[in-house]
Coordinates of N, CA and C in Angstrom, one line a residue:
M1 N 113.9 -21.9 19.6 CA 113.6 -23.3 19.5 C 113.8 -24.0 20.8
M2 N 113.0 -25.0 21.1 CA 113.1 -25.8 22.3 C 113.9 -27.1 22.0
R3 N 114.8 -27.4 23.0 CA 115.5 -28.7 22.8 C 115.0 -29.7 23.7
T4 N 114.8 -31.0 23.2 CA 114.3 -32.0 24.0 C 114.8 -33.4 23.5
N5 N 114.9 -34.4 24.4 CA 115.3 -35.7 24.0 C 114.1 -36.6 24.2
I6 N 113.8 -37.4 23.2 CA 112.7 -38.4 23.2 C 113.1 -39.7 22.6
E7 N 112.5 -40.8 23.1 CA 112.7 -42.1 22.5 C 111.6 -42.3 21.5
L8 N 112.1 -42.7 20.3 CA 111.1 -43.0 19.2 C 111.3 -44.4 18.6
D9 N 110.3 -45.0 18.1 CA 110.3 -46.3 17.5 C 111.2 -46.2 16.2
D10 N 112.2 -47.0 16.2 CA 113.2 -47.0 15.0 C 112.5 -47.3 13.7
E11 N 111.6 -48.3 13.7 CA 110.9 -48.7 12.4 C 110.0 -47.6 12.0
L12 N 109.3 -47.0 12.9 CA 108.3 -46.0 12.6 C 109.1 -44.8 12.0
I13 N 110.2 -44.4 12.6 CA 111.0 -43.3 12.1 C 111.5 -43.6 10.7
T14 N 112.0 -44.8 10.5 CA 112.5 -45.2 9.2 C 111.4 -45.1 8.1
Q15 N 110.2 -45.6 8.4 CA 109.1 -45.5 7.5 C 108.7 -44.0 7.2
A16 N 108.6 -43.2 8.3 CA 108.2 -41.8 8.2 C 109.3 -41.0 7.4
L17 N 110.5 -41.3 7.6 CA 111.6 -40.6 6.8 C 111.4 -40.9 5.4
R18 N 111.2 -42.1 5.0 CA 111.0 -42.5 3.6 C 109.8 -41.9 3.0
L19 N 108.6 -41.9 3.7 CA 107.4 -41.3 3.2 C 107.4 -39.8 3.1
A20 N 108.1 -39.1 4.1 CA 108.1 -37.7 4.1 C 109.2 -37.1 3.2
K21 N 110.1 -38.0 2.8 CA 111.2 -37.5 2.0 C 112.0 -36.4 2.6
V22 N 112.3 -36.5 3.9 CA 113.1 -35.5 4.6 C 114.4 -36.2 5.0
R23 N 115.4 -35.4 5.3 CA 116.7 -36.0 5.5 C 117.1 -36.3 7.0
S24 N 116.4 -35.6 7.9 CA 116.8 -35.7 9.3 C 115.6 -36.0 10.2
K25 N 115.9 -36.6 11.3 CA 114.8 -36.8 12.3 C 114.2 -35.5 12.8
R26 N 115.1 -34.5 13.0 CA 114.7 -33.2 13.4 C 113.7 -32.6 12.4
E27 N 114.0 -32.7 11.1 CA 113.1 -32.2 10.1 C 111.8 -33.0 10.1
L28 N 111.9 -34.3 10.3 CA 110.7 -35.1 10.4 C 109.8 -34.8 11.5
V29 N 110.3 -34.6 12.7 CA 109.5 -34.2 13.9 C 108.9 -32.8 13.7
H30 N 109.6 -31.9 13.1 CA 109.1 -30.6 12.9 C 107.9 -30.7 11.9
L31 N 108.1 -31.4 10.8 CA 107.0 -31.6 9.8 C 105.8 -32.3 10.5
A32 N 106.0 -33.3 11.3 CA 104.9 -34.0 11.9 C 104.1 -33.1 12.9
L33 N 104.8 -32.3 13.6 CA 104.2 -31.3 14.5 C 103.4 -30.3 13.8
K34 N 104.0 -29.8 12.7 CA 103.3 -28.8 11.9 C 102.0 -29.3 11.3
E35 N 102.1 -30.5 10.7 CA 101.0 -31.2 10.1 C 99.9 -31.5 11.2
F36 N 100.3 -31.9 12.3 CA 99.4 -32.2 13.4 C 98.6 -30.9 13.8
V37 N 99.3 -29.8 13.9 CA 98.6 -28.5 14.3 C 97.7 -28.1 13.2
E38 N 98.1 -28.2 11.9 CA 97.3 -27.8 10.8 C 96.0 -28.7 10.7
N39 N 96.2 -30.0 10.9 CA 95.1 -30.9 10.8 C 94.0 -30.6 11.9
H40 N 94.5 -30.3 13.1 CA 93.5 -30.0 14.2 C 92.9 -28.6 14.0
Q41 N 93.6 -27.7 13.4 CA 93.0 -26.4 13.1 C 91.9 -26.5 12.0
R42 N 92.2 -27.3 11.0 CA 91.3 -27.6 9.9 C 90.0 -28.3 10.5
K43 N 90.3 -29.3 11.4 CA 89.2 -30.0 12.0 C 88.3 -29.1 12.7
D44 N 88.9 -28.1 13.5 CA 88.1 -27.2 14.2 C 87.2 -26.3 13.3
V45 N 87.7 -25.9 12.2 CA 86.9 -25.2 11.2 C 85.8 -26.0 10.6
L46 N 86.1 -27.3 10.3 CA 85.1 -28.1 9.7 C 84.0 -28.4 10.6
E47 N 84.3 -28.4 11.9 CA 83.2 -28.6 12.9 C 82.2 -27.5 12.9
L48 N 82.6 -26.3 12.3 CA 81.6 -25.2 12.2 C 80.6 -25.3 11.1
V49 N 80.9 -26.2 10.1 CA 80.0 -26.4 9.0 C 78.6 -26.7 9.5
G50 N 77.7 -25.9 9.0 CA 76.3 -26.0 9.4 C 75.9 -25.3 10.7
K51 N 76.9 -24.8 11.4 CA 76.7 -24.1 12.7 C 76.7 -22.6 12.5
V52 N 77.3 -22.1 11.5 CA 77.4 -20.7 11.3 C 76.8 -20.4 9.9
R53 N 76.3 -19.2 9.8 CA 75.7 -18.7 8.5 C 76.7 -17.7 7.9
I54 N 77.1 -17.9 6.7 CA 77.9 -17.0 6.0 C 77.1 -16.0 5.1
D55 N 77.3 -14.7 5.3 CA 76.5 -13.8 4.5 C 77.0 -13.8 3.0
P56 N 76.2 -14.2 2.1 CA 76.6 -14.3 0.7 C 77.2 -13.0 0.1
D57 N 76.8 -11.9 0.7 CA 77.3 -10.6 0.2 C 78.6 -10.1 0.9
Y58 N 79.1 -10.9 1.8 CA 80.4 -10.6 2.6 C 81.5 -10.6 1.6
D59 N 82.3 -9.5 1.6 CA 83.4 -9.3 0.7 C 84.6 -8.8 1.6
H60 N 85.4 -9.8 2.0 CA 86.6 -9.5 2.9 C 87.6 -8.5 2.3
K61 N 87.7 -8.6 0.9 CA 88.7 -7.7 0.3 C 88.1 -6.2 0.4
R62 N 86.9 -6.1 0.1 CA 86.3 -4.7 0.2 C 86.4 -4.2 1.6
L63 N 86.1 -5.0 2.6 CA 86.2 -4.6 4.0 C 87.6 -4.2 4.4
R64 N 88.6 -4.9 3.9 CA 90.0 -4.6 4.2 C 90.3 -3.2 3.5
Q65 N 89.9 -3.1 2.3 CA 90.1 -1.9 1.5 C 89.5 -0.7 2.2
D66 N 88.3 -0.8 2.7 CA 87.6 0.2 3.4 C 88.4 0.6 4.7
R67 N 89.1 -0.3 5.3 CA 89.9 -0.1 6.5 C 91.3 0.3 6.2
G68 N 91.6 0.4 4.9 CA 93.0 0.8 4.5 C 94.0 -0.3 4.5
G69 N 93.5 -1.6 4.5 CA 94.4 -2.7 4.7 C 94.8 -3.3 3.3
D70 N 95.7 -4.3 3.3 CA 96.1 -5.0 2.1 C 95.1 -5.9 1.6
V71 N 94.8 -5.8 0.3 CA 93.8 -6.7 -0.4 C 94.4 -7.6 -1.4
S72 N 95.7 -7.9 -1.3 CA 96.4 -8.6 -2.3 C 96.1 -10.1 -2.3
D73 N 95.4 -10.7 -1.3 CA 95.1 -12.1 -1.3 C 93.9 -12.4 -2.2

C-alpha cells in the first residue's frame, strides 16, 4: 500500500461517509478509487458497442475446456 497525505473538503467527506456507509476516511478513499477505476473500465467497454462484431457461436466455456482451463464461471 502507498501512504499519502491529502487535503479533502470536510463537508464532502461527511456526505460521502454517510452515503457509502463506511467507517473511515481510508475505507472511503479506497472505495472511491475502486469505483472510479471500475466505472472507467466499464465506459471503455461500452465505447466498443457497435464497433466490434461478436460471433453468435462463440462459446468461451468450450474454448477454455478445449485448452484444459477452468470452466466454472
